[in-house]
Amino acid sequence: MSMDLVAQFADSALETVDSCTRTDVAGFEEALSERLVEPAIGAPLTLESVTLEDTAVDTDPSVEDFRTAQTGVARAEVGLANYGTISIESRAGGDELVSLYPPRHVVVLDAADIVPDLAAAFDRFESAIRDARESGGPGASRVLATGPSATADMGELVEGVHGPKEVHVLVVEQ
Amino acid sequence: MSRSEKAAEIRRIMGVDGENIGKNARNLSDNASDAIAAFDSYEELRAETRRIKEEAIASLPERIEEVTEAVEENGGHVYVAQDAEDANRYIEGVMDEQDAEHLVKSKSMTTEELELNHHLEGAGYEVTETDLGEFVIQVADETPSHLIAPAMHRSPPDIAELFNEYFDLDEPLSEDPHELTEFARERVGERIREADVGLTGANFVVTETGTISIVTNEGNARKTAVTPPTHVAVTGIEKLIPTVSDLRPFLELIARTGTGQEIGAYLTLLTPPVETPSLDFDTGEYGQPDDREFHLVLIDNGRMAMREDDQLRETLYCIRCGACSNACANFQSVGGHAFGGETYSGGIGTGWEAGVHGLDSAADMNDLCTGCSQCVNKCPVKIDIPWINTVVRDRLNRSNESESFDFLVDGLTPDAEPEGLDVQKRLFGNIETFAKLGSIAPGLSNAAIESSAVQRLLDRFVGIDSRRSLPTLADETLVEWAAGRRRANPDSDREAVLYPDLYTNYFSPERGKAAVRVLEALGVAVRVPAVPESGRAPLSQGMIDTADEKASAVYAALAEHLDADRDIVVVEPSDLAMFRTEYERLLPERSYSRLSDGSYELFEYVYGLLENGAKIDTLPTAVDEEITYHSHCQQRTLGLDAYTTEVLDRAGYDVSTTDIECCGMAGSFGYKSEYYELSMDVGSRLDEQLPDSGPVVASGTSCGEQIAALTADGAPHPIRLLDPRQSR
Ligand code: SF4
């Protein structure tokens, strides 16, 4: 993946998220720990390069933990360089819930998963949905998130409604 | 409702809702304009979305079959409900089957259309709205005032007062939006955690895969869809689109036109039942993946009939972004509570109401569309929203009971409309006939109209507001003036016909004379033949058949000139807009193209002459003289306003332009007694942009009259500045 795309993603993401950190495999755990407010829960990252195993993130949370956790860590399957949007898949590991309930969301994005725009992302979604429906496996559902949750219903823009108030992105480069 | 009752109702709503609606709608509309301007692919994607919708609606029965198959294959259920009752009964059945007591909902206008909450509550279920705007509306027991921002009419102090009272809080909330949001989020969050069933709408449904897409900013739809084990998605059958990749152009546009965001904060693409485990906060247990239930409820409720209706069909392409309401000058003053039917409001709302609730439900709001066309370029699926409003108006005209004073005008008005047509509409629609009659003895007619007794009568019986001064007939029409004069440049290769529109011809021939002299100074041979009114006047009253006859007559009168390669030059922008836009629906295609391609807005034409070698210094020029220019709404929609600015600039003027598009007068609208105050309220926003002193020019007749009413100084047509005779 070209360096340009990563830089472009970081630039766009910073328009809406609170931080976007470029790191590598060796620096991942430290970068992650800087972004955590505990208690932190997470969904298994399913990446070969990095895991949450030896971190302060609980990847096997109880239902009650969704009410009390301060941070949720989940992997983004895709990042959009032009909008700084990330896509979270719906999986049995609870990615959707982890990225939704806690007030702070930390996104882990493999630099290789950054694509230029929505059109490129949709190419991936199309085949993922087709494969998932054929195999019965995951990949049929997702949410594209751009920045924190927000509302203007109370008279002016307020960030942090039903979804997270803060979003931090860690881009892992190999 | 009588005219004066209607005026009072509009006044009341303007007073209560106007300020917040105005601020919020204008803000969204301005943001959308910026977002559209900054987006290179706008037109290309609009063409895409339009094509996808046209095809999807054309193949709707197949789409419904396809999505049923796909959702069932995924493990969900599909129910196509014929009407509201049918849908409500089905959803109640799902509640019953699940032994559910409590349902949480994300925002869905379609369920408002069904009055689902009312139904479920009547059956003993608890319903909680999770979108904060909807939550406010639910607490206040009100109806939404806007498609996407239901509580747009309420301010933070309003909401604080409402919550403090309703929840009887020991520690009252302040007016701080953050505090209010936090409070509502907590309340609603608790209800989501306790809910048995989650109900969402769907912005789009992909028929090939059974994928539904929901666009939100708050995240409530995400929580509603995945927290409880049962998810019900309710949406109109018009939301079906064929493939996953078809979603993309819509997702690129919906937030841009609606709120001015590049993209919504959350674009949810679910192919339920989803893998995400459900959460039971009561027992502390995760739900089993196999226990997830999904129901897709597709609503017909009149939509299949709309699909068969050649005029209303376009309404089904609407993706409900709200842009047409935000852009609407009248909506900005009154909001959806005055500009709404049973469910839908503003802009395209009339089409929806006529389709799902019947014509009567569209009646009150329909007149509020002035046809200014500001919404047209904002619509992400290119719906001709003013036309939908015209069609609904025409049908309403035909369904009205006969009114008592028809005999006054029936004999006078040679229109093609039904007897029962409202007398006010009939008068404005036939204004050409009255102008013709009056101009036989203009002095006498003007004296009569200016007499206060006549004005009172007009107000009382026809609904022409006596606070307006009516335009006066000129002693000599433009056509008469031109006939009595020797034409300049008889041997010129460039020949033009100046179209003597109704207002220029009978009421303001001065601007027509100026136009003729300017064109002659630039080397053109100009003719001013008698040509009928364009049909704009009857069309604006919903008199489509009469407008259709006018269009034919105009074409007949101009055909020979077109054949002789004479350019048709139009002073009044609303008439040029007829030629270029509405005539496409009123004339055979070839006639439409010939006239539309062969006609020009006056300054567009002057600009063309200058570009082709004519010299600006054959006209009187200025040295940095400051001038304020107010373009005309339909002129802006056609992208023609820049020509006037450019030509005036070349003539040495220092031009500043207004960016409020609608003056509020909008042809006859501002004269109508029930709308006079609304018209002045819209006008007051333009007034803020006009200079305290210094000249103002305006392209539209009614804009000029409104500016005269607002500022006491009139606003002549800009061509008067260039008139070699300088008789302005
Ligand atoms: S008609 Fe067009 S602009 Fe209006 S709400 Fe529908 S999609 Fe949006």
PDB file of N, CA, C and O in Angstrom, chain A residues 9-37:
ATOM      1  N   PHE A   9      -5.198   9.094   4.371  1.00  0.00           N
ATOM      2  CA  PHE A   9      -6.186   8.616   5.333  1.00  0.00           C
ATOM      3  C   PHE A   9      -6.055   9.384   6.653  1.00  0.00           C
ATOM      4  O   PHE A   9      -7.044   9.867   7.224  1.00  0.00           O
ATOM      5  N   ALA A  10      -4.828   9.499   7.126  1.00  0.00           N
ATOM      6  CA  ALA A  10      -4.598  10.152   8.424  1.00  0.00           C
ATOM      7  C   ALA A  10      -5.095  11.598   8.385  1.00  0.00           C
ATOM      8  O   ALA A  10      -5.766  12.076   9.305  1.00  0.00           O
ATOM      9  N   ASP A  11      -4.805  12.251   7.290  1.00  0.00           N
ATOM     10  CA  ASP A  11      -5.246  13.645   7.121  1.00  0.00           C
ATOM     11  C   ASP A  11      -6.763  13.772   7.186  1.00  0.00           C
ATOM     12  O   ASP A  11      -7.309  14.611   7.895  1.00  0.00           O
ATOM     13  N   SER A  12      -7.421  12.912   6.403  1.00  0.00           N
ATOM     14  CA  SER A  12      -8.883  12.990   6.355  1.00  0.00           C
ATOM     15  C   SER A  12      -9.491  12.587   7.690  1.00  0.00           C
ATOM     16  O   SER A  12     -10.439  13.219   8.157  1.00  0.00           O
ATOM     17  N   ALA A  13      -8.938  11.536   8.289  1.00  0.00           N
ATOM     18  CA  ALA A  13      -9.510  11.052   9.545  1.00  0.00           C
ATOM     19  C   ALA A  13      -9.459  12.147  10.601  1.00  0.00           C
ATOM     20  O   ALA A  13     -10.405  12.336  11.373  1.00  0.00           O
ATOM     21  N   LEU A  14      -8.365  12.894  10.597  1.00  0.00           N
ATOM     22  CA  LEU A  14      -8.202  13.931  11.635  1.00  0.00           C
ATOM     23  C   LEU A  14      -9.236  15.055  11.539  1.00  0.00           C
ATOM     24  O   LEU A  14      -9.403  15.827  12.470  1.00  0.00           O
ATOM     25  N   GLU A  15      -9.919  15.109  10.408  1.00  0.00           N
ATOM     26  CA  GLU A  15     -11.020  16.086  10.308  1.00  0.00           C
ATOM     27  C   GLU A  15     -12.125  15.762  11.300  1.00  0.00           C
ATOM     28  O   GLU A  15     -12.878  16.628  11.721  1.00  0.00           O
ATOM     29  N   THR A  16     -12.280  14.463  11.620  1.00  0.00           N
ATOM     30  CA  THR A  16     -13.401  14.077  12.474  1.00  0.00           C
ATOM     31  C   THR A  16     -13.005  13.319  13.735  1.00  0.00           C
ATOM     32  O   THR A  16     -13.724  13.367  14.717  1.00  0.00           O
ATOM     33  N   VAL A  17     -11.878  12.598  13.729  1.00  0.00           N
ATOM     34  CA  VAL A  17     -11.534  11.812  14.923  1.00  0.00           C
ATOM     35  C   VAL A  17     -10.582  12.592  15.822  1.00  0.00           C
ATOM     36  O   VAL A  17     -10.039  13.632  15.437  1.00  0.00           O
ATOM     37  N   ASP A  18     -10.366  12.057  17.049  1.00  0.00           N
ATOM     38  CA  ASP A  18      -9.553  12.794  18.027  1.00  0.00           C
ATOM     39  C   ASP A  18      -8.069  12.582  17.836  1.00  0.00           C
ATOM     40  O   ASP A  18      -7.275  13.467  18.120  1.00  0.00           O
ATOM     41  N   SER A  19      -7.689  11.373  17.388  1.00  0.00           N
ATOM     42  CA  SER A  19      -6.276  11.194  17.076  1.00  0.00           C
ATOM     43  C   SER A  19      -6.131  10.088  16.047  1.00  0.00           C
ATOM     44  O   SER A  19      -6.995   9.217  15.932  1.00  0.00           O
ATOM     45  N   CYS A  20      -5.056  10.157  15.295  1.00  0.00           N
ATOM     46  CA  CYS A  20      -4.739   9.100  14.341  1.00  0.00           C
ATOM     47  C   CYS A  20      -3.240   8.879  14.428  1.00  0.00           C
ATOM     48  O   CYS A  20      -2.449   9.775  14.111  1.00  0.00           O
ATOM     49  N   THR A  21      -2.836   7.717  14.912  1.00  0.00           N
ATOM     50  CA  THR A  21      -1.427   7.443  15.167  1.00  0.00           C
ATOM     51  C   THR A  21      -0.929   6.381  14.211  1.00  0.00           C
ATOM     52  O   THR A  21      -1.553   5.329  14.084  1.00  0.00           O
ATOM     53  N   ARG A  22       0.186   6.670  13.555  1.00  0.00           N
ATOM     54  CA  ARG A  22       0.795   5.645  12.697  1.00  0.00           C
ATOM     55  C   ARG A  22       1.833   4.924  13.524  1.00  0.00           C
ATOM     56  O   ARG A  22       2.708   5.539  14.125  1.00  0.00           O
ATOM     57  N   THR A  23       1.736   3.594  13.541  1.00  0.00           N
ATOM     58  CA  THR A  23       2.666   2.831  14.355  1.00  0.00           C
ATOM     59  C   THR A  23       3.075   1.582  13.574  1.00  0.00           C
ATOM     60  O   THR A  23       2.612   1.378  12.449  1.00  0.00           O
ATOM     61  N   ASP A  24       3.987   0.783  14.178  1.00  0.00           N
ATOM     62  CA  ASP A  24       4.322  -0.489  13.530  1.00  0.00           C
ATOM     63  C   ASP A  24       4.105  -1.602  14.535  1.00  0.00           C
ATOM     64  O   ASP A  24       3.683  -1.359  15.664  1.00  0.00           O
ATOM     65  N   VAL A  25       4.411  -2.819  14.128  1.00  0.00           N
ATOM     66  CA  VAL A  25       4.118  -3.970  14.973  1.00  0.00           C
ATOM     67  C   VAL A  25       4.801  -3.817  16.333  1.00  0.00           C
ATOM     68  O   VAL A  25       4.192  -4.027  17.381  1.00  0.00           O
ATOM     69  N   ALA A  26       6.059  -3.397  16.311  1.00  0.00           N
ATOM     70  CA  ALA A  26       6.810  -3.291  17.565  1.00  0.00           C
ATOM     71  C   ALA A  26       6.228  -2.207  18.476  1.00  0.00           C
ATOM     72  O   ALA A  26       6.204  -2.351  19.702  1.00  0.00           O
ATOM     73  N   GLY A  27       5.762  -1.137  17.876  1.00  0.00           N
ATOM     74  CA  GLY A  27       5.287  -0.013  18.687  1.00  0.00           C
ATOM     75  C   GLY A  27       3.810  -0.091  19.046  1.00  0.00           C
ATOM     76  O   GLY A  27       3.289   0.760  19.779  1.00  0.00           O
ATOM     77  N   PHE A  28       3.133  -1.120  18.558  1.00  0.00           N
ATOM     78  CA  PHE A  28       1.674  -1.177  18.690  1.00  0.00           C
ATOM     79  C   PHE A  28       1.187  -1.124  20.129  1.00  0.00           C
ATOM     80  O   PHE A  28       0.321  -0.313  20.488  1.00  0.00           O
ATOM     81  N   GLU A  29       1.784  -2.002  20.977  1.00  0.00           N
ATOM     82  CA  GLU A  29       1.242  -2.105  22.340  1.00  0.00           C
ATOM     83  C   GLU A  29       1.378  -0.806  23.107  1.00  0.00           C
ATOM     84  O   GLU A  29       0.476  -0.405  23.850  1.00  0.00           O
ATOM     85  N   GLU A  30       2.499  -0.145  22.880  1.00  0.00           N
ATOM     86  CA  GLU A  30       2.685   1.125  23.592  1.00  0.00           C
ATOM     87  C   GLU A  30       1.700   2.187  23.063  1.00  0.00           C
ATOM     88  O   GLU A  30       1.061   2.896  23.837  1.00  0.00           O
ATOM     89  N   ALA A  31       1.586   2.223  21.756  1.00  0.00           N
ATOM     90  CA  ALA A  31       0.652   3.190  21.157  1.00  0.00           C
ATOM     91  C   ALA A  31      -0.764   2.943  21.653  1.00  0.00           C
ATOM     92  O   ALA A  31      -1.517   3.875  21.956  1.00  0.00           O
ATOM     93  N   LEU A  32      -1.106   1.666  21.756  1.00  0.00           N
ATOM     94  CA  LEU A  32      -2.453   1.312  22.216  1.00  0.00           C
ATOM     95  C   LEU A  32      -2.649   1.753  23.671  1.00  0.00           C
ATOM     96  O   LEU A  32      -3.655   2.381  24.017  1.00  0.00           O
ATOM     97  N   SER A  33      -1.670   1.445  24.491  1.00  0.00           N
ATOM     98  CA  SER A  33      -1.844   1.725  25.926  1.00  0.00           C
ATOM     99  C   SER A  33      -2.001   3.227  26.162  1.00  0.00           C
ATOM    100  O   SER A  33      -2.709   3.651  27.068  1.00  0.00           O
ATOM    101  N   GLU A  34      -1.406   4.034  25.296  1.00  0.00           N
ATOM    102  CA  GLU A  34      -1.556   5.491  25.435  1.00  0.00           C
ATOM    103  C   GLU A  34      -2.977   5.963  25.170  1.00  0.00           C
ATOM    104  O   GLU A  34      -3.382   7.021  25.632  1.00  0.00           O
ATOM    105  N   ARG A  35      -3.704   5.176  24.407  1.00  0.00           N
ATOM    106  CA  ARG A  35      -5.066   5.588  24.035  1.00  0.00           C
ATOM    107  C   ARG A  35      -6.139   4.980  24.913  1.00  0.00           C
ATOM    108  O   ARG A  35      -7.308   5.281  24.744  1.00  0.00           O
ATOM    109  N   LEU A  36      -5.744   4.079  25.827  1.00  0.00           N
ATOM    110  CA  LEU A  36      -6.756   3.392  26.630  1.00  0.00           C
ATOM    111  C   LEU A  36      -7.139   4.185  27.857  1.00  0.00           C
ATOM    112  O   LEU A  36      -6.293   4.748  28.548  1.00  0.00           O
ATOM    113  N   VAL A  37      -8.420   4.243  28.134  1.00  0.00           N
ATOM    114  CA  VAL A  37      -8.902   4.644  29.451  1.00  0.00           C
ATOM    115  C   VAL A  37      -9.580   3.392  29.984  1.00  0.00           C
ATOM    116  O   VAL A  37     -10.443   2.825  29.306  1.00  0.00           O
TER     117      VAL A  37
END
